[in-house]
Structures are given as structure tokens and as C-alpha cells.
Coordinates of N, CA and C and ligand atoms in Angstrom, one line a residue:
M256 N 109.7 109.8 71.0 CA 108.6 109.9 72.4 C 108.3 108.4 72.5
D257 N 108.7 107.9 73.0 CA 108.3 106.3 73.3 C 106.9 106.4 74.0
L258 N 105.8 106.1 73.0 CA 104.6 106.0 73.8 C 104.5 104.1 73.9
L259 N 103.9 103.8 75.4 CA 103.5 102.9 75.8 C 102.2 102.3 75.7
E260 N 101.5 101.5 75.5 CA 100.4 101.1 75.2 C 100.0 101.3 76.8
P261 N 98.7 101.5 77.3 CA 98.5 101.4 78.3 C 98.0 99.9 78.5
F262 N 98.2 99.2 80.0 CA 97.8 97.9 79.7 C 97.1 97.9 81.6
S263 N 96.6 96.6 81.8 CA 95.9 96.2 82.8 C 96.3 94.9 83.3
S264 N 96.7 94.9 84.5 CA 96.4 93.3 85.2 C 95.8 92.8 86.1
R265 N 95.1 91.7 86.9 CA 94.2 92.0 87.7 C 95.2 91.3 89.0
V266 N 94.7 91.5 90.2 CA 94.8 90.7 91.2 C 94.2 89.8 92.0
D267 N 94.5 88.3 91.7 CA 94.0 87.4 92.5 C 94.5 87.0 93.8
L268 N 94.1 87.2 94.9 CA 94.5 86.9 96.0 C 95.2 85.3 96.3
R269 N 94.8 84.5 95.7 CA 95.2 82.9 95.6 C 96.8 83.4 94.7
E270 N 96.2 83.6 93.3 CA 97.7 83.6 92.6 C 98.5 84.8 92.5
G271 N 98.3 85.5 92.8 CA 98.8 86.7 92.8 C 98.2 87.8 91.6
L272 N 99.2 88.4 90.7 CA 99.0 88.9 89.5 C 98.5 87.7 88.4
V273 N 97.2 88.1 88.0 CA 97.6 87.7 86.8 C 96.9 88.2 85.5
G274 N 97.3 88.0 84.5 CA 97.2 88.7 83.1 C 98.1 89.2 82.7
T275 N 98.6 90.4 82.7 CA 99.5 91.0 82.2 C 100.9 91.4 83.2
V276 N 101.7 90.1 82.8 CA 102.4 89.7 84.1 C 103.8 90.1 83.4
A277 N 105.4 90.9 83.7 CA 106.5 90.4 82.9 C 106.5 89.1 83.3
H278 N 107.0 89.0 84.9 CA 108.0 88.4 85.3 C 107.6 87.6 86.8
R279 N 107.8 86.9 87.2 CA 107.4 85.9 88.7 C 108.4 85.6 89.5
L280 N 108.8 86.4 90.2 CA 109.9 85.7 91.2 C 109.6 85.0 92.3
S281 N 110.6 83.6 92.4 CA 109.9 83.1 93.6 C 111.2 83.4 94.7
R282 N 111.1 82.9 96.0 CA 111.7 82.7 97.2 C 111.5 81.7 98.0
R283 N 112.7 80.9 98.1 CA 112.2 79.8 99.0 C 113.4 80.0 99.7
L284 N 113.1 79.6 100.8 CA 114.1 79.5 102.4 C 115.8 79.4 101.8
S285 N 115.6 78.3 101.1 CA 117.3 78.4 100.6 C 117.8 79.3 100.0
D286 N 117.1 80.1 99.6 CA 117.4 81.6 98.7 C 117.8 82.7 100.0
L287 N 117.6 82.1 101.4 CA 117.6 83.6 101.9 C 118.5 82.6 103.0
R288 N 119.5 82.3 102.9 CA 120.7 82.0 103.9 C 121.1 83.1 104.6
G289 N 121.2 83.4 106.0 CA 121.7 84.6 107.0 C 120.7 85.4 107.1
L290 N 119.5 85.4 106.7 CA 118.4 86.2 106.5 C 117.8 86.2 108.4
F291 N 117.6 85.0 108.6 CA 117.4 84.5 110.1 C 118.1 84.5 110.8
L292 N 117.5 84.8 112.0 CA 119.1 84.9 113.2 C 119.2 83.1 113.4
D293 N 118.3 82.7 113.5 CA 118.6 81.2 113.7 C 118.6 79.7 112.5
E294 N 119.9 80.2 112.1 CA 120.3 79.5 110.9 C 120.3 78.4 110.7
Q295 N 120.6 77.6 112.0 CA 120.6 76.1 112.4 C 119.0 75.8 111.6
A296 N 118.0 76.3 112.5 CA 116.7 75.9 112.0 C 115.9 76.8 110.7
R297 N 117.0 77.6 110.3 CA 116.7 77.6 108.6 C 117.3 76.4 107.6
A298 N 118.0 75.7 108.4 CA 118.8 75.2 107.2 C 118.2 73.5 107.6
E299 N 117.5 73.6 108.7 CA 116.9 72.2 108.9 C 115.6 72.0 108.1
M300 N 114.9 73.7 107.8 CA 113.7 73.3 106.9 C 114.1 73.5 105.5
V301 N 115.0 74.2 105.1 CA 115.4 73.7 103.9 C 115.6 72.1 103.5
A302 N 116.0 71.3 104.4 CA 116.4 69.8 104.0 C 115.2 69.5 104.4
L303 N 114.1 69.8 105.2 CA 112.9 69.2 105.4 C 111.7 69.3 104.0
G304 N 112.1 70.3 103.0 CA 111.0 70.5 101.9 C 111.4 72.3 101.4
D305 N 112.0 72.6 102.0 CA 112.8 74.1 101.4 C 111.5 74.9 100.8
P306 N 110.7 75.9 101.9 CA 109.4 76.1 101.8 C 109.7 77.4 101.0
L307 N 108.7 77.7 100.1 CA 108.5 78.8 99.5 C 108.3 80.1 100.7
V308 N 108.8 81.3 100.7 CA 108.6 82.0 101.4 C 108.0 83.2 100.8
Y309 N 108.3 83.5 99.6 CA 107.6 84.6 98.7 C 107.8 84.9 97.3
E310 N 106.4 85.3 96.8 CA 106.7 85.5 95.3 C 106.2 86.9 95.2
V311 N 107.0 87.7 94.0 CA 106.8 88.8 93.9 C 106.5 88.8 92.5
F312 N 105.5 89.3 92.2 CA 104.6 89.3 90.4 C 104.5 90.7 89.9
V313 N 105.3 90.5 88.8 CA 106.0 92.1 88.5 C 105.3 92.3 86.9
A314 N 104.5 93.0 87.1 CA 103.6 93.8 85.9 C 104.7 94.8 85.0
P315 N 104.5 94.5 83.7 CA 105.5 94.6 83.0 C 105.8 96.6 82.3
A316 N 106.0 97.6 83.4 CA 106.0 98.9 83.5 C 107.8 98.7 83.1
P317 N 108.6 99.7 82.1 CA 109.6 99.6 82.1 C 110.5 100.1 83.6
E318 N 111.7 99.8 83.7 CA 112.2 99.9 84.8 C 113.2 100.8 84.7
S319 N 112.6 102.2 84.6 CA 113.4 103.2 83.8 C 112.3 104.7 84.0
E320 N 112.8 106.1 84.2 CA 112.6 107.3 84.7 C 111.3 107.7 84.2
G321 N 110.5 107.8 84.6 CA 109.1 108.2 84.3 C 108.0 107.2 84.6
H322 N 108.0 105.9 84.6 CA 107.7 104.8 84.7 C 107.4 104.7 86.6
L323 N 106.3 103.6 86.5 CA 106.1 103.3 87.7 C 106.0 101.8 88.0
C324 N 107.0 101.1 88.2 CA 107.1 99.9 88.4 C 105.8 99.2 89.8
H325 N 105.3 98.0 89.4 CA 104.6 97.4 90.3 C 104.0 96.6 90.2
G326 N 103.0 96.0 91.1 CA 103.1 94.4 90.9 C 102.8 94.0 92.4
V327 N 102.3 92.5 92.6 CA 102.4 92.1 93.8 C 103.1 91.4 94.6
T328 N 103.2 91.3 96.0 CA 103.8 90.6 97.0 C 103.3 89.1 97.7
V329 N 103.2 88.3 97.5 CA 102.3 87.4 98.3 C 103.6 86.8 99.1
L330 N 103.4 86.8 100.5 CA 104.4 86.5 101.3 C 103.6 85.4 102.4
H331 N 104.2 84.2 102.3 CA 103.3 83.2 102.9 C 103.8 83.3 104.6
P332 N 102.7 82.3 105.1 CA 102.9 82.4 106.8 C 104.1 81.5 107.4
G333 N 104.2 81.6 108.1 CA 105.5 80.4 108.4 C 106.7 81.0 109.3
R334 N 107.2 80.2 109.8 CA 108.4 81.2 111.0 C 109.8 80.0 110.7
V335 N 111.0 80.6 110.9 CA 112.3 80.3 111.1 C 112.5 80.0 112.5
G336 N 112.3 79.1 113.2 CA 112.2 79.3 114.9 C 111.2 80.1 115.4
D337 N 111.5 81.3 116.2 CA 110.8 82.3 116.4 C 110.4 83.5 115.6
E338 N 110.9 83.4 114.7 CA 111.2 84.8 113.5 C 109.9 84.5 112.7
Y339 N 109.0 85.4 112.2 CA 108.0 85.5 111.1 C 108.9 85.3 110.0
F340 N 108.2 84.5 108.7 CA 108.6 84.7 107.7 C 108.8 86.4 106.8
M341 N 109.6 86.3 106.2 CA 109.6 88.1 105.8 C 110.5 88.0 104.5
T342 N 110.3 89.2 103.7 CA 111.2 89.6 102.7 C 112.6 89.6 102.8
K343 N 113.5 89.5 102.2 CA 114.7 90.1 102.5 C 115.0 91.7 102.8
G344 N 114.6 92.5 102.2 CA 114.5 94.1 102.6 C 115.2 94.7 102.0
H345 N 115.6 95.7 101.6 CA 116.3 96.7 100.8 C 116.3 98.0 100.9
Y346 N 117.1 98.7 100.3 CA 116.9 99.8 99.7 C 116.7 100.4 99.0
H347 N 116.0 101.8 98.3 CA 116.4 101.6 96.7 C 117.9 102.4 96.4
Q348 N 118.2 101.8 95.1 CA 119.8 102.1 94.5 C 119.6 103.8 94.7
K349 N 118.5 104.4 94.0 CA 118.4 106.0 94.3 C 117.5 106.1 95.2
S350 N 118.4 106.6 96.4 CA 117.7 106.6 97.6 C 116.6 107.6 97.8
G351 N 116.5 109.0 96.8 CA 115.4 109.4 97.1 C 114.3 109.2 96.5
T352 N 114.2 107.9 96.4 CA 112.4 107.6 95.5 C 112.2 106.7 96.7
A353 N 110.4 107.2 96.9 CA 109.4 106.8 97.8 C 108.8 105.2 97.2
E354 N 108.2 104.5 98.0 CA 107.3 103.4 97.0 C 105.7 103.6 98.3
V355 N 104.7 102.9 97.5 CA 103.8 102.7 98.2 C 103.3 101.2 98.3
Y356 N 102.6 100.9 99.4 CA 102.3 99.5 99.8 C 100.7 99.9 100.1
Y357 N 100.0 98.8 99.5 CA 98.4 98.7 99.9 C 98.2 97.5 100.1
G358 N 97.7 97.2 101.5 CA 97.5 95.5 102.0 C 96.2 95.3 101.2
L359 N 96.2 93.9 100.9 CA 94.9 93.4 100.0 C 94.6 92.2 101.0
A360 N 95.5 91.4 101.4 CA 95.0 90.2 102.1 C 95.8 89.9 103.2
G361 N 95.5 89.3 104.6 CA 96.5 88.5 105.4 C 97.1 90.2 106.5
T362 N 97.9 89.6 107.3 CA 98.5 90.5 108.1 C 99.6 90.7 108.6
G363 N 100.3 91.7 108.8 CA 102.0 92.0 109.2 C 102.4 93.2 109.3
L364 N 103.4 93.3 109.2 CA 103.9 94.1 109.6 C 105.0 94.7 108.5
M365 N 105.4 96.3 108.6 CA 106.5 96.6 107.4 C 107.8 97.5 108.6
I366 N 109.0 96.6 108.2 CA 109.9 97.4 109.0 C 110.6 98.6 108.1
L367 N 110.6 99.6 108.4 CA 111.5 100.7 108.2 C 112.7 101.1 109.0
Q368 N 113.7 101.5 108.2 CA 115.0 102.2 108.8 C 115.5 103.2 108.1
T369 N 116.3 103.8 108.5 CA 117.1 104.7 108.1 C 118.5 103.9 107.8
R370 N 119.8 104.6 107.0 CA 120.7 104.1 107.4 C 121.7 104.1 108.3
W371 N 121.1 105.1 109.3 CA 121.8 105.7 110.8 C 121.1 105.1 111.7
G372 N 119.9 103.9 111.6 CA 119.6 103.0 112.5 C 118.6 104.0 113.2
V373 N 117.2 104.5 112.6 CA 116.5 105.6 113.2 C 115.3 104.1 112.4
W374 N 114.5 103.4 113.1 CA 113.6 102.6 112.8 C 112.1 102.6 113.0
R375 N 111.5 102.0 112.4 CA 109.8 102.3 112.7 C 109.2 100.9 112.4
T376 N 107.7 100.4 113.2 CA 107.3 99.3 112.4 C 106.0 99.8 112.2
V377 N 105.4 99.5 110.9 CA 104.0 99.9 110.7 C 102.9 98.7 110.6
D378 N 101.8 98.6 111.1 CA 101.1 97.4 110.8 C 100.4 97.4 109.5
I379 N 100.3 96.5 109.0 CA 99.7 96.0 107.5 C 98.5 95.1 107.7
A380 N 97.2 95.6 106.8 CA 96.2 94.4 106.8 C 95.5 95.0 105.5
P381 N 94.4 94.4 105.4 CA 93.5 94.7 103.9 C 93.0 95.6 104.1
G382 N 93.5 96.9 103.1 CA 92.8 98.3 103.1 C 94.0 99.0 103.6
T383 N 95.0 98.7 104.2 CA 96.3 99.6 104.9 C 97.3 100.1 103.7
V384 N 97.3 101.1 103.5 CA 98.3 101.9 102.3 C 99.2 102.7 103.6
V385 N 100.4 101.9 103.1 CA 101.5 102.3 103.7 C 102.8 102.9 102.4
Y386 N 102.9 104.1 103.2 CA 103.8 105.4 102.4 C 105.4 104.9 102.9
V387 N 106.3 104.7 102.3 CA 107.8 104.1 102.3 C 108.5 106.0 101.7
P388 N 108.7 106.9 102.4 CA 109.2 107.8 102.1 C 110.8 107.3 101.8
P389 N 111.3 108.5 100.7 CA 112.4 108.1 100.3 C 113.8 108.1 101.4
H390 N 114.5 107.2 101.2 CA 115.7 106.8 102.2 C 115.4 106.3 103.1
W391 N 114.5 105.4 103.1 CA 114.1 104.7 104.2 C 114.0 103.0 103.9
G392 N 114.6 101.9 104.3 CA 114.7 100.4 103.5 C 113.7 100.1 104.1
H393 N 113.1 99.1 103.7 CA 111.8 98.1 104.2 C 111.8 97.1 103.8
R394 N 111.1 96.5 104.6 CA 111.0 94.8 104.7 C 109.8 94.1 105.3
S395 N 108.9 93.2 104.7 CA 107.6 93.3 104.9 C 107.8 91.6 105.9
I396 N 106.7 91.2 107.0 CA 106.7 90.7 107.6 C 105.6 90.1 108.0
N397 N 105.6 88.8 107.7 CA 104.3 88.1 107.6 C 103.8 88.0 109.1
T398 N 102.6 88.4 110.0 CA 102.9 87.9 111.3 C 101.5 87.0 111.4
G399 N 100.5 86.5 110.3 CA 99.6 86.0 110.6 C 99.7 84.5 109.7
E400 N 98.2 84.2 109.8 CA 98.1 82.7 109.5 C 97.9 82.0 108.1
V401 N 97.7 83.4 107.4 CA 97.3 83.2 105.9 C 98.5 84.1 104.8
P402 N 98.4 84.1 103.9 CA 99.3 84.6 102.9 C 99.3 86.2 102.9
L403 N 100.0 87.3 103.1 CA 100.2 88.5 103.2 C 100.2 89.1 102.0
V404 N 99.3 89.4 101.3 CA 99.4 90.1 99.9 C 99.4 91.5 100.0
L405 N 100.3 91.8 99.3 CA 100.5 93.5 99.1 C 100.6 93.9 97.8
L406 N 100.0 95.1 97.2 CA 100.0 95.5 95.9 C 101.5 97.0 96.4
Y407 N 102.0 96.7 95.5 CA 103.5 98.0 95.5 C 103.6 98.8 94.4
A408 N 104.1 100.3 94.0 CA 104.6 100.8 93.1 C 105.8 101.6 94.0
F409 N 106.4 101.7 92.8 CA 107.5 102.9 92.7 C 108.2 103.5 91.4
P410 N 108.7 104.6 91.7 CA 109.4 105.0 90.6 C 110.4 104.4 89.7
G411 N 110.2 103.9 88.6 CA 110.9 102.7 87.4 C 112.4 103.1 87.8
D412 N 113.0 104.0 87.8 CA 114.5 104.1 87.8 C 114.8 104.1 89.5
A413 N 114.3 103.5 90.3 CA 114.9 103.4 92.0 C 115.6 102.4 91.9
G414 N 115.8 101.0 91.4 CA 117.0 100.3 91.8 C 116.9 99.7 92.8
H415 N 117.3 98.5 93.5 CA 117.5 98.1 94.4 C 118.7 97.8 95.4
D416 N 118.9 98.3 96.1 CA 120.1 97.7 97.1 C 120.1 96.5 98.0
Y417 N 120.3 95.7 97.9 CA 120.2 94.5 98.8 C 121.6 94.6 99.5
G418 N 122.2 94.7 99.3 CA 123.8 94.5 100.0 C 123.6 95.3 101.2
T419 N 123.5 96.5 101.2 CA 123.3 97.1 102.8 C 123.0 96.0 103.9
I420 N 121.7 95.7 103.5 CA 120.6 95.5 104.6 C 121.3 94.0 104.6
E421 N 122.0 93.2 103.7 CA 122.7 92.0 104.0 C 123.9 92.1 105.3
S422 N 124.2 93.2 104.7 CA 125.8 93.3 105.7 C 125.1 94.2 107.1
T423 N 124.0 95.1 107.3 CA 123.8 95.6 108.5 C 122.6 95.0 109.1
G424 N 121.6 94.1 108.4 CA 120.4 93.9 108.7 C 119.4 95.0 109.1
F425 N 118.6 94.6 110.1 CA 117.3 95.5 110.3 C 117.8 95.6 112.1
A426 N 117.2 96.8 112.8 CA 117.5 97.2 113.9 C 116.9 96.6 114.8
R427 N 115.9 95.7 114.4 CA 114.6 94.9 115.0 C 114.3 94.0 114.7
L428 N 114.0 92.4 115.1 CA 113.4 91.6 114.7 C 111.9 91.5 115.4
V429 N 111.0 90.9 114.5 CA 109.5 90.6 114.5 C 109.3 88.7 114.9
V430 N 109.3 88.3 116.5 CA 109.2 86.9 116.8 C 108.0 86.9 117.5
A431 N 107.6 85.9 117.4 CA 106.2 85.0 118.1 C 106.6 85.0 119.3
D432 N 105.6 85.7 120.4 CA 106.0 85.4 121.7 C 104.5 85.3 122.6
N433 N 104.6 84.1 122.5 CA 103.5 83.6 123.2 C 102.2 83.4 122.1
G434 N 102.5 83.1 120.9 CA 101.5 83.5 119.9 C 101.4 85.1 119.1
H435 N 102.1 85.8 119.8 CA 101.7 87.2 119.3 C 103.0 87.6 118.7
P436 N 103.0 88.5 117.9 CA 104.0 89.2 117.2 C 105.0 90.5 118.1
S437 N 106.0 90.2 118.5 CA 107.1 91.2 119.4 C 107.9 91.9 118.6
V438 N 108.3 93.0 119.0 CA 109.4 93.6 117.9 C 110.5 93.4 119.2
V439 N 111.8 92.9 118.7 CA 113.1 92.5 119.6 C 113.8 93.3 118.8
E440 N 115.3 93.2 119.8 CA 116.2 93.8 119.2 C 116.9 92.9 118.5
N441 N 117.9 93.1 117.2 CA 118.6 92.2 116.9 C 119.9 92.2 117.1
P442 N 120.3 91.2 117.6 CA 121.4 91.0 118.6 C 123.1 91.2 117.3
R443 N 122.3 91.5 116.1 CA 123.6 91.3 114.9 C 123.5 92.3 114.0
Y444 N 122.6 93.3 114.7 CA 122.6 94.7 114.0 C 123.4 95.6 114.2
A445 N 124.2 96.0 112.8 CA 125.4 96.9 112.7 C 125.2 98.3 112.2
V446 N 125.0 99.1 112.9 CA 124.5 100.0 112.6 C 125.9 101.1 111.5
E447 N 125.2 101.4 110.4 CA 126.4 102.2 109.8 C 126.5 103.4 109.9
I448 N 127.9 103.2 109.8 CA 128.9 104.8 110.1 C 128.4 105.8 109.1
P449 N 127.9 106.9 109.4 CA 127.5 108.0 108.9 C 128.9 109.0 108.5
P450 N 128.6 109.0 107.1 CA 129.6 109.7 106.1 C 130.3 110.8 106.5
Ligands
LIG152 C1 110.2 96.7 95.3 C2 109.0 96.7 96.3 C3 108.7 95.1 96.3 C4 109.7 94.1 96.9 C5 109.1 92.8 97.0 C6 110.2 91.5 97.8 O1 110.8 97.9 95.2 O2 109.8 96.7 97.4 O3 107.9 94.5 95.4 O4 110.7 93.6 96.1 O5 108.2 92.9 98.3 O6 110.7 92.2 99.1 P1 112.7 92.1 98.4 O7 113.0 93.1 100.0 O8 113.2 90.6 98.5 O9 112.9 93.0 97.2
LIG153 ZN1 111.3 99.1 97.5

């Protein structure tokens, strides 16, 4: 039996996760080609300075069965055209695995979607716990003016499927309408055909 030493990390609302952190993943707008509806606006923003959209601070829990991967996502405020900054979004590779998010700072939405086009949105703010049940793809969206900081935890053997969302998108986009978030149809959404 492999006995892992207990460890702890500390959440810092500016710095993300500090202390025991395995790695830090940064996504700039140049890493998010094709994600936003207004590709021209995205390309212009990349040319004008390529803003940091989000960072993920990962605690050193093994990515294997029995463990709980966890960490902190810091999603910065901003928009590409009318569309708020958001994460790429994914399904778990092992589809029957869930995830829990806990809102630490900022305000936003999570959009969740099944492979056959059922979608839901859930508001997230400090103190909100979001349960992402098995089989739901998920994406976080910052609709506020400050970083949206989220703690997450999911089974170590879940893995990530980014390809499905890259090809289908989510059924809905979250855009600013007179300064307020509005959930609108995604004209590029392509529903998967059930097997
Ligand atoms: C992993 C978990 C989060 C996301 C992070 C960035 O299962 O859902 O750590 O990785 O919020 O989102 P994405 O879609 O780029 O991985
Ligand atoms: Zn996930």
C-alpha cells in the first residue's frame, strides 16, 4: 500500500493556492482560439497584449483512483466582444465522475451540459457550493468585475475530455446585455448524436 503523507495548501484570494502546490497552469487569450464567438475581437485582443484569462493552481494529489484532485481556479474579469471570460470547459474522460466547486470570491455562472443537449446554468458567488453530477460537461464564466476564485475537487482518475466541447461548444453563451449577464443561444452549437 502506498501511504501518502497528509499535506495542506492555503488559499490566497489574490495568489490562488499557495504552499503545497504541484503546478500552475495559465491560459492566455492566445491559448483560447475558437472558444469565443467573436474570433476577430479575440485576435485583436491577443495582438494588443494577450491578457491572462485564467490560472489553475493544482495541489499535489495523485491523478489516480482513490485520490481527490483539487486546487483553485482564478478566472479573471473581462470580455471578448459581449462574451464574458470563461474556461475552456470539459467532460470528464471517465464520464461517471462528479466534481464539487466552492465559490471563494467574485461572481459568475457555471454552465453544465449533457452530451445530448440538456443544459443548465448555476450562479456562483462566495459561499456557493456547486455539485457537478457525473456525465455533465462544465464551464465557469466570470460575469463580474473582479476575479472569480473557485475551489474544486474531483476523483483522481476522472481525466479530462476537452475535444468534445471543442467540437460541439456549449448550447448557450453568456453575454453582457446592457451590462447584465444574459444567457443566449449559441449559433455554433452542434448537438452530439446519441449512440
Ligand atoms: C477540473 C476542474 C477545474 C478546471 C479549471 C479550468 O476537472 O473542472 O480545475 O480544470 O476550472 O477549466 P478547464 O475547462 O480549462 O479545465
Ligand atoms: Zn471537471
